[in-house]
Amino acid sequence: MQIFLKGALPLLVAATALTFPALACAQTKAAQAAVTPNGVIEAAKPAEWRRIDPKDLMVIDLAPDAKGHPRRVVIQLMPAPFAQGWVDNMRKLIAARWYDGIAVVRVQDNYVVQWGDPNSPGEAADTNGDTAKEKTLPKGLAVVPQSAYTSPASALPKDDSAGSDAYAPRNGFVDGWPIAGDDTASWPIHCYGAVGVGRDMSPDTGTGAELYTVIGQAPRQLDRNIAVVGRVIEGMGALSALPRGPGAMGFYTREEDRTPIVSVRLGSAIKDLPGYEYLSTTSDSFAAYVHARANRKDGFYNVPAGGVDICNVPVPIRQVAR
Amino acid sequence: MQIFLKGALPLLVAATALTFPALACAQTKAAQAAVTPNGVIEAAKPAEWRRIDPKDLMVIDLAPDAKGHPRRVVIQLMPAPFAQGWVDNMRKLIAARWYDGIAVVRVQDNYVVQWGDPNSPGEAADTNGDTAKEKTLPKGLAVVPQSAYTSPASALPKDDSAGSDAYAPRNGFVDGWPIAGDDTASWPIHCYGAVGVGRDMSPDTGTGAELYTVIGQAPRQLDRNIAVVGRVIEGMGALSALPRGPGAMGFYTREEDRTPIVSVRLGSAIKDLPGYEYLSTTSDSFAAYVHARANRKDGFYNVPAGGVDICNVPVPIRQVAR
């Protein structure tokens, strides 16, 4: 039997991923291409795509997997005006090679994968850690105040979502990013694959040295409480498919279960990295894509929802030659 | 540094999982217990919990993992009046031991894990399959019509969500399950861990022999287009942490990458299975829990959202002695 669950778009739309198993007849395939989200993306014009600067990519090389296969995760850093205090810190941490040698310390199902210094008390299941071995942070990191969790409301110029939002009066897309807002402020949001800054109880305690990514239903209650500083655009499976940790909140309880992070570099420092583009969120094709995701109706979908959650509208990103 | 990301509740609330790393002082801990979702659950009265009948559990034993550890997934079957045609088919398939020997054939990141007969064309990356080896379905399975994707609006007696919903005019909880609706109908929804029935293009082609569970942002566009027949209440990590498939739509392209399903039984046929209870969704504690999830404000959360998506309100489920 033929199963089509075509609703989800991979976070990364590689050229080869746009082909689907053959449908029953060519006519059906043509009809589908005309109205589905993937059909809209395929038909987007070259000028509607925007290049992502390699300087705005954070490339994490994990230790190879049990079969020796390399594991690379590519994160796009949040652009101005959002969360730049933390992003600047992360650039300093990358330049200092501070992240090299840390590890994935926590995987909590339907919540987050978190990485940091395994000798830091915050990264240990027993909250103790081996502080004698804790890494020293580089000098010059900023203490980012609570006010930086939001930006002016003007940063979200219009509400252009296709559905209501339980977490904010307004939402839309700014320079390729999902953003929420109200009459006084705007802020980046916690969707699947979003990267955020772990912190202590006080809201100004996150430096960017401890990071996590979302691997489940969007934990939007974290919006404005934790900084969103980026998103995974490639290699998400290398994080999301890690074994869940057995400790409280998904922390690993044994050192050997942690996944080592070998190196973290800016994309501009990696010679063999491909180029990446996102579909401009002010383009006609993106508007058509949002509409298509909110109103699935084709050979498979019989009942269109008439709306879509903003976190169920992953911004199309593709690999291109560098 | 101490990191608290306390937003998410594990799908299964084991008694031991309710302890968190020590907070800075006892006073803070007491204040937290009073207002957090977990604090509300801890304080729920015994009479507010409802036993799940073992006859309504589908227990899947996967082949042991690479280290020889057993992998068990427990699914609660959907109660009446929702999706009973498919659930009845699944009971017949379990009784016939039809599921024994099938496999997990597809893992698509931020979407679904799917299992079925690997020799069926619908379960192969090339959509061909080895049909000579395809398993014969037991006799007596019903063809469930499209009308069964919804139930009467009266099945959702009141709107009691704590936030707006991009996919439906109304939503709430019925007998422990998240349900959406409008003026004319109600239907179970695709949240993280929901189990649904794979089908062909025609809406009446799903038998229950091919199933999937959601491992990412709720794909609510599938509501009313695919039958939701249950949810994973234990062992989700055994499915969600499987390697993502390299083929189109996450299909595995090599037989050895599939995870074999050794046996599938009703919970009532498994002697060592613990008991399970869910927090009654008409209880005062559940109402307080929904409110707490929509209005996080404690030692960690400074800005409450004021609302919550229904798929971000996992119904508390716990293990008890059988």
XYZ file of C-alpha atoms in Angstrom:
644
model
C 0.000 0.000 0.000
C 1.188 3.456 -0.825
C 1.520 5.836 2.089
C 1.772 9.555 1.545
C 2.329 11.755 4.521
C 3.421 14.750 2.595
C 2.642 17.447 5.107
C 6.079 18.084 6.493
C 8.837 19.807 4.694
C 12.337 18.814 5.699
C 14.063 21.671 7.474
C 16.651 21.545 4.753
C 15.287 21.307 1.244
C 18.081 19.709 -0.705
C 17.488 19.602 -4.420
C 17.220 15.831 -4.372
C 14.723 15.852 -1.534
C 12.145 17.535 -3.697
C 11.365 14.374 -5.612
C 8.641 12.195 -4.171
C 7.610 8.629 -4.867
C 5.673 8.423 -8.093
C 1.970 9.064 -7.756
C -0.715 7.019 -9.414
C -0.719 8.987 -12.634
C 1.053 11.935 -14.194
C -2.060 14.077 -14.054
C -2.251 13.731 -10.283
C 1.411 14.641 -9.992
C 0.930 17.802 -12.015
C -2.075 18.831 -9.936
C -0.086 18.267 -6.760
C 2.873 20.292 -7.958
C 0.583 23.237 -8.582
C -0.812 23.543 -5.058
C 1.418 21.833 -2.498
C 4.007 23.640 -0.391
C 6.782 21.690 -2.102
C 5.348 22.535 -5.500
C 5.448 26.219 -4.596
C 9.070 25.958 -3.494
C 10.071 24.139 -6.655
C 8.491 26.899 -8.730
C 10.127 29.786 -6.820
C 12.254 32.085 -8.960
C 16.026 32.238 -8.429
C 15.755 35.902 -7.395
C 13.456 34.946 -4.515
C 16.241 33.064 -2.745
C 18.663 34.876 -0.398
C 22.225 33.745 0.260
C 23.179 33.102 3.897
C 26.613 34.598 4.616
C 29.009 31.840 5.788
C 30.130 34.229 8.538
C 26.650 33.826 9.998
C 26.939 30.042 10.267
C 28.175 28.112 13.290
C 29.442 24.684 12.231
C 29.591 22.006 14.920
C 31.507 18.817 14.256
C 30.488 16.114 16.700
C 32.621 13.043 17.244
C 31.889 10.399 14.567
C 29.030 8.023 15.315
C 29.453 4.388 16.400
C 29.959 3.358 12.771
C 32.575 6.044 12.199
C 30.368 8.340 10.149
C 31.027 12.077 10.526
C 28.348 14.163 12.209
C 28.114 17.847 11.309
C 25.482 20.328 12.491
C 25.118 23.713 10.786
C 23.455 26.523 12.734
C 22.429 29.858 11.263
C 22.993 32.704 13.729
C 20.193 35.145 14.521
C 20.463 38.440 12.617
C 20.064 41.951 14.050
C 18.188 43.399 15.784
C 17.448 40.213 17.724
C 19.610 38.708 20.486
C 22.861 40.249 19.225
C 24.440 40.467 22.690
C 24.462 36.700 22.984
C 25.387 36.157 19.324
C 28.404 38.443 19.802
C 29.431 36.345 22.802
C 29.094 33.184 20.734
C 31.360 34.672 18.052
C 33.968 35.311 20.752
C 33.589 31.795 22.109
C 34.039 30.375 18.604
C 37.105 32.586 17.954
C 38.627 31.427 21.249
C 37.854 27.802 20.296
C 36.185 27.565 23.680
C 33.474 25.173 22.459
C 36.060 22.631 21.233
C 36.019 19.674 23.595
C 32.672 20.269 25.266
C 29.825 17.754 24.853
C 26.140 17.078 24.472
C 25.117 16.551 28.077
C 21.328 16.330 27.975
C 18.614 14.980 25.680
C 15.062 15.309 26.981
C 12.420 13.811 24.714
C 9.977 16.286 23.165
C 12.002 19.158 24.570
C 15.705 19.915 24.048
C 19.191 18.642 23.260
C 21.688 20.672 25.316
C 25.459 21.029 25.059
C 28.043 22.691 27.260
C 31.075 22.101 29.452
C 30.484 18.688 31.057
C 32.509 19.758 34.094
C 30.198 22.684 34.793
C 27.683 22.030 37.599
C 24.808 22.998 35.308
C 25.660 20.259 32.823
C 25.761 17.322 35.240
C 22.793 15.187 36.224
C 23.702 15.629 39.889
C 24.208 19.390 39.348
C 27.697 19.112 40.827
C 30.182 18.689 38.011
C 33.942 18.546 38.433
C 34.526 22.260 38.929
C 38.287 21.819 39.248
C 38.252 20.894 35.526
C 35.714 23.507 34.474
C 36.777 25.544 31.453
C 37.517 29.218 31.954
C 35.440 31.504 29.775
C 37.327 33.898 27.512
C 37.556 37.508 28.610
C 35.312 40.120 27.127
C 31.967 38.305 27.170
C 29.084 40.674 27.736
C 26.536 40.320 30.503
C 23.370 40.626 28.453
C 20.472 42.211 30.352
C 16.876 40.989 30.516
C 15.774 43.844 28.253
C 17.610 42.171 25.363
C 15.085 39.319 25.214
C 12.885 41.605 23.145
C 13.363 44.179 20.381
C 11.127 47.109 19.419
C 7.721 46.242 17.967
C 8.812 47.990 14.755
C 11.185 45.075 14.078
C 8.072 43.031 13.182
C 6.545 45.345 10.591
C 3.341 43.422 9.864
C 1.379 40.411 11.026
C 1.593 37.943 8.161
C 0.996 34.582 9.749
C -1.702 32.273 8.441
C -3.142 31.257 11.782
C -3.772 32.442 15.305
C -1.089 32.100 17.958
C -1.740 31.036 21.542
C 1.430 32.789 22.698
C 1.363 36.270 21.171
C -1.032 38.802 19.648
C 1.012 39.050 16.439
C 3.504 37.017 14.462
C 5.199 36.917 11.115
C 8.538 36.507 9.379
C 11.466 38.937 9.454
C 14.433 38.331 7.132
C 13.606 34.629 7.062
C 12.926 34.166 10.779
C 9.683 33.483 12.664
C 9.051 36.400 15.034
C 6.235 37.143 17.477
C 5.203 40.453 18.938
C 2.690 42.719 20.570
C 2.095 46.489 20.617
C 5.353 47.209 22.407
C 7.885 44.532 21.501
C 8.957 41.741 19.156
C 10.966 38.604 19.779
C 12.318 35.478 18.067
C 10.472 32.293 18.956
C 11.130 28.706 19.983
C 10.214 26.514 17.019
C 11.609 23.049 16.249
C 15.353 23.413 15.594
C 15.629 26.813 17.296
C 18.866 27.284 19.242
C 18.715 29.002 22.635
C 20.983 30.097 25.448
C 20.912 28.095 28.692
C 21.064 30.190 31.826
C 20.864 30.196 35.621
C 17.823 31.498 37.503
C 18.663 35.152 36.903
C 17.761 36.214 33.341
C 21.138 37.894 32.732
C 23.221 34.801 33.502
C 23.315 33.199 30.058
C 26.561 33.825 28.208
C 26.120 31.638 25.139
C 28.547 28.996 26.414
C 25.630 26.642 27.090
C 23.242 26.079 24.220
C 20.319 23.850 23.331
C 18.076 23.109 20.388
C 14.381 22.253 20.367
C 13.519 18.630 19.431
C 9.765 18.561 20.002
C 6.609 20.609 20.156
C 7.558 24.299 20.168
C 8.171 25.260 23.848
C 6.910 28.789 23.272
C 6.615 29.382 27.033
C 10.385 29.967 26.837
C 9.948 32.936 24.489
C 11.136 36.160 26.167
C 12.521 34.040 29.021
C 15.468 32.535 27.142
C 17.347 34.019 24.218
C 16.827 32.443 20.794
C 20.118 32.933 18.957
C 19.888 30.695 15.911
C 18.454 27.620 14.249
C 19.755 24.339 12.944
C 19.657 24.363 9.137
C 21.482 21.088 8.467
C 22.338 17.954 10.398
C 19.444 18.207 12.830
C 19.179 14.408 12.926
C 22.657 14.213 14.452
C 21.182 15.902 17.542
C 17.500 14.934 17.531
C 18.221 11.194 17.182
C 20.641 11.033 20.116
C 19.575 8.663 22.891
C 17.413 10.322 25.516
C 19.229 10.769 28.832
C 18.124 8.648 31.786
C 18.567 11.345 34.447
C 16.173 14.049 35.568
C 15.414 16.456 32.713
C 17.181 14.088 30.302
C 20.718 14.570 31.602
C 23.151 11.766 30.893
C 24.344 10.115 34.062
C 27.474 8.492 32.616
C 30.332 10.294 30.930
C 30.520 7.725 28.128
C 26.984 8.496 27.020
C 27.766 12.126 26.234
C 28.500 13.010 22.624
C 31.807 14.925 22.337
C 31.915 18.147 20.359
C 35.204 18.110 18.480
C 35.192 21.589 17.010
C 32.991 24.614 16.421
C 33.907 27.093 13.675
C 32.263 29.856 11.702
C 31.108 28.721 8.273
C 33.604 31.123 6.700
C 36.443 29.050 8.184
C 35.289 25.761 6.613
C 36.514 25.327 3.068
C 34.286 22.416 2.028
C 31.036 23.852 3.344
C 28.320 24.228 0.696
C 26.436 27.466 0.269
C 22.972 27.928 1.766
C 19.998 30.006 0.702
C 16.633 30.702 2.292
C 13.435 31.603 0.501
C 12.868 35.311 1.044
C 9.982 35.688 3.464
C 8.825 38.809 1.622
C 8.645 36.976 -1.713
C 5.448 36.069 -3.537
C 6.477 32.425 -3.428
C 6.828 32.479 0.348
C 3.343 33.966 0.716
C 2.013 31.230 -1.572
C 3.929 28.631 0.454
C 2.359 29.810 3.731
C -1.055 29.741 2.102
C -0.477 26.247 0.763
C 0.621 24.969 4.179
C -2.511 26.438 5.755
C -4.848 25.023 3.131
C -3.690 21.543 2.161
C -6.035 20.214 -0.500
C -4.772 17.792 -3.092
C -4.830 14.124 -4.012
C -4.144 13.168 -0.396
C -5.606 15.987 1.709
C -9.382 16.180 1.632
C -10.022 18.607 4.499
C -7.872 21.763 4.532
C -7.260 23.191 7.998
C -7.697 26.815 6.971
C -4.811 27.890 9.173
C -1.343 26.922 10.284
C 0.819 27.447 13.355
C 3.832 29.656 12.658
C 6.119 26.887 13.930
C 4.600 24.577 11.329
C 5.854 26.860 8.555
C 9.564 26.003 8.386
C 11.318 28.572 6.231
C 12.645 26.756 3.148
C 16.437 26.524 3.130
C 18.495 24.852 0.408
C 22.057 23.949 -0.373
C 23.723 25.608 -3.335
C 27.230 25.706 -4.741
C 29.416 27.976 -2.690
C 26.330 27.175 35.947
C 22.896 25.899 36.747
C 20.535 25.476 33.853
C 16.833 25.136 34.385
C 14.659 24.453 31.434
C 11.666 23.324 33.357
C 8.998 24.016 30.802
C 8.424 20.572 29.441
C 6.754 17.786 31.275
C 7.860 14.318 30.256
C 5.065 12.502 28.477
C 5.230 9.926 31.200
C 5.408 11.312 34.700
C 7.102 8.581 36.686
C 7.198 9.219 40.397
C 10.964 9.588 40.348
C 10.860 12.058 37.491
C 9.132 14.625 39.664
C 12.293 15.478 41.546
C 14.401 18.234 40.092
C 17.933 19.366 40.762
C 18.081 21.270 44.035
C 17.271 24.932 43.771
C 19.212 27.669 45.467
C 17.228 27.520 48.676
C 14.336 25.650 50.202
C 12.098 28.699 50.072
C 12.469 28.927 46.311
C 11.648 25.264 45.969
C 8.468 25.617 47.993
C 7.365 28.618 45.952
C 8.026 26.678 42.774
C 6.051 23.657 43.909
C 3.045 25.875 44.522
C 2.738 27.296 41.012
C 4.507 25.124 38.458
C 2.786 22.484 36.337
C 4.796 19.776 38.081
C 3.884 21.182 41.468
C 0.215 20.993 40.550
C 0.578 17.374 39.449
C 2.408 16.437 42.638
C -0.416 17.947 44.673
C -3.239 16.225 42.768
C -5.485 14.043 44.900
C -5.526 10.273 44.377
C -9.195 10.436 43.344
C -8.291 12.747 40.459
C -6.322 10.006 38.698
C -8.040 7.540 36.351
C -6.826 4.004 35.714
C -6.123 3.051 32.087
C -7.521 -0.407 31.360
C -4.697 -2.743 30.205
C -7.052 -3.937 27.459
C -6.728 -0.453 25.983
C -2.947 -0.643 25.729
C -0.962 -1.828 22.722
C 2.495 -2.998 23.790
C 5.185 -3.072 21.119
C 8.431 -4.910 21.796
C 11.108 -3.817 19.371
C 14.244 -5.880 18.834
C 16.843 -5.062 21.516
C 19.168 -2.130 20.780
C 22.819 -2.456 19.714
C 23.843 -2.924 23.341
C 21.226 -5.613 23.927
C 18.863 -3.459 25.954
C 15.146 -4.236 25.557
C 12.979 -1.617 23.859
C 9.297 -1.483 24.734
C 6.744 1.080 23.535
C 3.337 1.356 25.222
C 0.490 2.935 23.261
C -2.880 3.878 24.718
C -5.697 3.216 22.244
C -8.208 5.928 21.434
C -11.515 5.588 23.329
C -15.014 5.894 21.867
C -16.519 7.715 20.137
C -13.364 8.537 18.200
C -11.777 6.402 15.460
C -13.236 3.118 16.724
C -13.400 1.513 13.288
C -9.631 1.594 12.991
C -9.068 0.719 16.642
C -11.255 -2.374 16.181
C -9.137 -3.354 13.192
C -5.984 -2.921 15.266
C -7.400 -5.220 17.954
C -7.968 -7.846 15.259
C -4.463 -7.396 13.902
C -3.033 -7.773 17.415
C -5.151 -10.884 18.070
C -3.949 -12.400 14.789
C -0.344 -11.513 15.753
C -0.151 -9.863 12.355
C 2.152 -7.087 13.574
C 4.771 -9.586 14.818
C 7.730 -9.479 12.471
C 7.050 -6.144 10.773
C 9.471 -3.234 11.197
C 10.036 0.472 11.571
C 10.550 1.505 7.960
C 10.659 5.293 8.051
C 11.925 8.042 10.340
C 11.519 11.593 9.032
C 12.928 14.277 11.297
C 10.376 16.665 12.819
C 7.567 14.551 11.415
C 6.922 10.825 11.940
C 8.276 7.378 12.737
C 6.333 4.821 10.694
C 6.080 1.047 10.959
C 4.500 -1.590 8.767
C 5.172 -4.621 6.594
C 8.572 -3.935 4.985
C 7.576 -6.004 1.963
C 4.591 -3.789 1.232
C 5.178 -1.272 -1.568
C 4.104 1.578 0.713
C 6.876 0.823 3.190
C 9.809 0.791 0.792
C 11.860 3.802 -0.213
C 11.476 2.874 -3.866
C 7.714 2.270 -3.356
C 8.084 -1.223 -4.810
C 8.554 -3.681 -1.969
C 8.826 -7.430 -2.374
C 5.132 -8.120 -2.870
C 5.694 -11.882 -3.157
C 6.598 -11.803 0.553
C 3.908 -9.318 1.589
C 1.900 -10.421 4.595
C -1.745 -11.269 4.102
C -4.107 -9.244 6.242
C -6.452 -11.178 8.510
C -10.057 -11.532 7.408
C -12.736 -9.341 8.884
C -11.003 -5.969 8.821
C -13.449 -3.150 8.249
C -13.174 -0.595 5.464
C -13.578 2.570 7.501
C -15.246 5.418 5.584
C -14.120 9.035 5.415
C -17.022 10.075 7.661
C -15.288 8.301 10.571
C -12.513 10.894 10.712
C -14.862 13.031 12.779
C -17.429 12.503 15.513
C -20.431 14.648 16.467
C -19.673 18.084 17.907
C -21.379 16.948 21.103
C -18.404 14.667 21.806
C -16.455 17.829 22.711
C -18.824 19.297 25.282
C -17.008 22.543 26.013
C -14.042 24.584 24.856
C -11.579 24.450 27.708
C -8.223 25.136 26.135
C -6.007 27.900 27.443
C -5.008 29.365 24.112
C -6.183 29.965 20.575
C -5.764 27.297 17.941
C -4.716 27.963 14.350
C -6.375 24.740 13.181
C -9.860 24.707 14.708
C -12.471 27.043 16.218
C -12.651 25.002 19.438
C -10.572 22.575 21.421
C -10.414 20.897 24.771
C -9.928 17.564 26.526
C -12.275 14.581 26.455
C -11.586 11.625 28.788
C -7.920 12.560 28.876
C -7.469 13.246 25.154
C -6.861 16.507 23.253
C -9.786 17.041 20.878
C -10.597 19.825 18.422
C -13.944 20.776 16.946
C -16.277 23.199 15.302
C -20.049 23.679 15.239
C -20.671 20.412 13.452
C -17.932 17.953 14.382
C -15.103 16.981 16.734
C -11.916 15.047 16.120
C -8.754 13.793 17.865
C -5.632 15.735 16.969
C -2.016 15.169 15.957
C 0.141 16.164 18.932
C 3.640 14.858 19.722
C 3.376 11.121 20.382
C -0.008 10.738 18.667
C -0.384 7.484 16.735
C -2.086 7.574 13.347
C -3.128 5.254 10.516
C -1.126 5.375 7.282
C -3.212 5.147 4.155
C -3.241 5.340 0.375
C -4.612 8.326 -1.526
C -8.224 7.391 -0.951
C -9.326 8.279 2.614
C -10.918 4.845 3.216
C -7.756 2.861 2.461
C -6.171 2.837 5.923
C -6.683 -0.448 7.763
C -4.526 0.084 10.862
C -1.806 -2.283 9.595
C 0.465 0.700 8.910
C 0.942 3.112 11.780
C 3.106 6.117 12.664
C 3.769 8.373 15.594
C 4.525 12.096 15.610
C 8.116 13.061 16.543
C 8.087 16.818 15.983
C 5.945 19.922 15.798
C 2.291 18.858 15.783
C 1.357 18.214 12.110
C -2.195 19.364 12.657
C -2.794 19.646 8.895
C -3.275 15.856 9.102
C -6.273 16.212 11.441
C -9.457 14.942 9.760
C -7.293 13.605 6.914
C -5.703 10.713 8.801
C -7.159 8.779 11.728
C -5.592 9.368 15.153
C -5.980 6.073 16.996
C -3.774 6.367 20.071
C -0.747 7.892 21.708
C 2.569 6.673 23.049
C 2.538 6.808 26.852
C 5.853 5.074 27.541
C 9.030 4.298 25.627
C 8.708 7.181 23.179
C 12.484 7.547 23.103
C 12.791 4.078 21.590
C 11.074 5.485 18.486
C 11.936 9.201 18.483
C 15.685 8.587 18.855
C 15.928 6.167 15.930
C 18.278 7.276 13.153
C 16.567 9.377 10.527
C 16.165 7.551 7.215
C 18.269 8.700 4.255
C 15.613 8.161 1.592
C 12.833 10.473 0.441
C 10.396 11.179 3.298
C 12.791 9.489 5.720
C 12.429 5.938 4.422
C 15.292 3.595 5.159
C 16.988 2.438 1.988
C 18.687 -0.655 3.450
C 16.966 -3.550 5.145
C 19.531 -3.642 7.980
C 18.660 -0.124 9.065
C 15.051 -1.020 9.828
C 14.168 -1.763 13.435
C 12.358 -5.115 13.728
C 9.124 -5.314 15.708
C 9.258 -8.593 17.586
C 5.767 -8.666 19.043
C 2.675 -6.565 19.617
C 0.212 -7.538 22.360
C -2.604 -5.962 24.318
C -1.515 -4.782 27.749
C -3.867 -7.316 29.316
C -1.700 -10.110 27.843
C 1.543 -8.865 29.431
C 1.999 -10.058 32.989
C 4.850 -7.756 34.037
C 3.340 -4.545 32.699
C 2.870 -1.827 35.333
C -0.425 -0.037 35.744
C -0.984 3.402 34.232
C -3.146 6.324 35.265
C -3.928 9.666 33.666
C -4.929 12.834 35.440
C -8.657 13.309 34.885
C -9.097 16.177 32.457
C -12.272 17.254 34.269
C -10.452 17.493 37.623
C -9.627 20.722 39.431
C -5.962 19.784 39.348
C -5.989 19.432 35.567
C -7.564 22.867 35.200
C -4.879 24.264 37.488
C -2.233 22.428 35.476
C -3.434 23.950 32.189
C -3.470 27.376 33.812
C 0.042 26.883 35.151
C 1.360 25.819 31.748
C -0.187 28.912 30.160
C 1.149 31.291 32.795
C 4.658 30.224 33.752
C 5.920 32.612 36.421
C 8.363 31.402 39.041
C 12.038 31.586 39.944
C 13.008 30.915 36.338
C 10.157 32.298 34.231
C 9.860 36.085 34.288
C 7.425 36.641 31.413
C 4.339 34.397 31.388
C 2.940 33.745 27.903
C -0.696 34.082 28.940
C -1.689 31.151 26.732
C -0.618 27.716 25.622
C -1.068 25.534 22.557
C -3.186 22.464 23.260
C -0.357 20.234 21.994
C 1.904 21.834 24.600
C -0.364 20.522 27.381
C 0.599 16.841 27.564
C -1.933 15.021 29.712
C -0.089 13.764 32.823
C 0.261 9.982 32.839
C 1.973 7.990 35.562
C 2.988 4.439 36.377
C 1.347 2.731 39.329
C 1.348 -0.771 40.743
C -0.870 -3.023 38.678
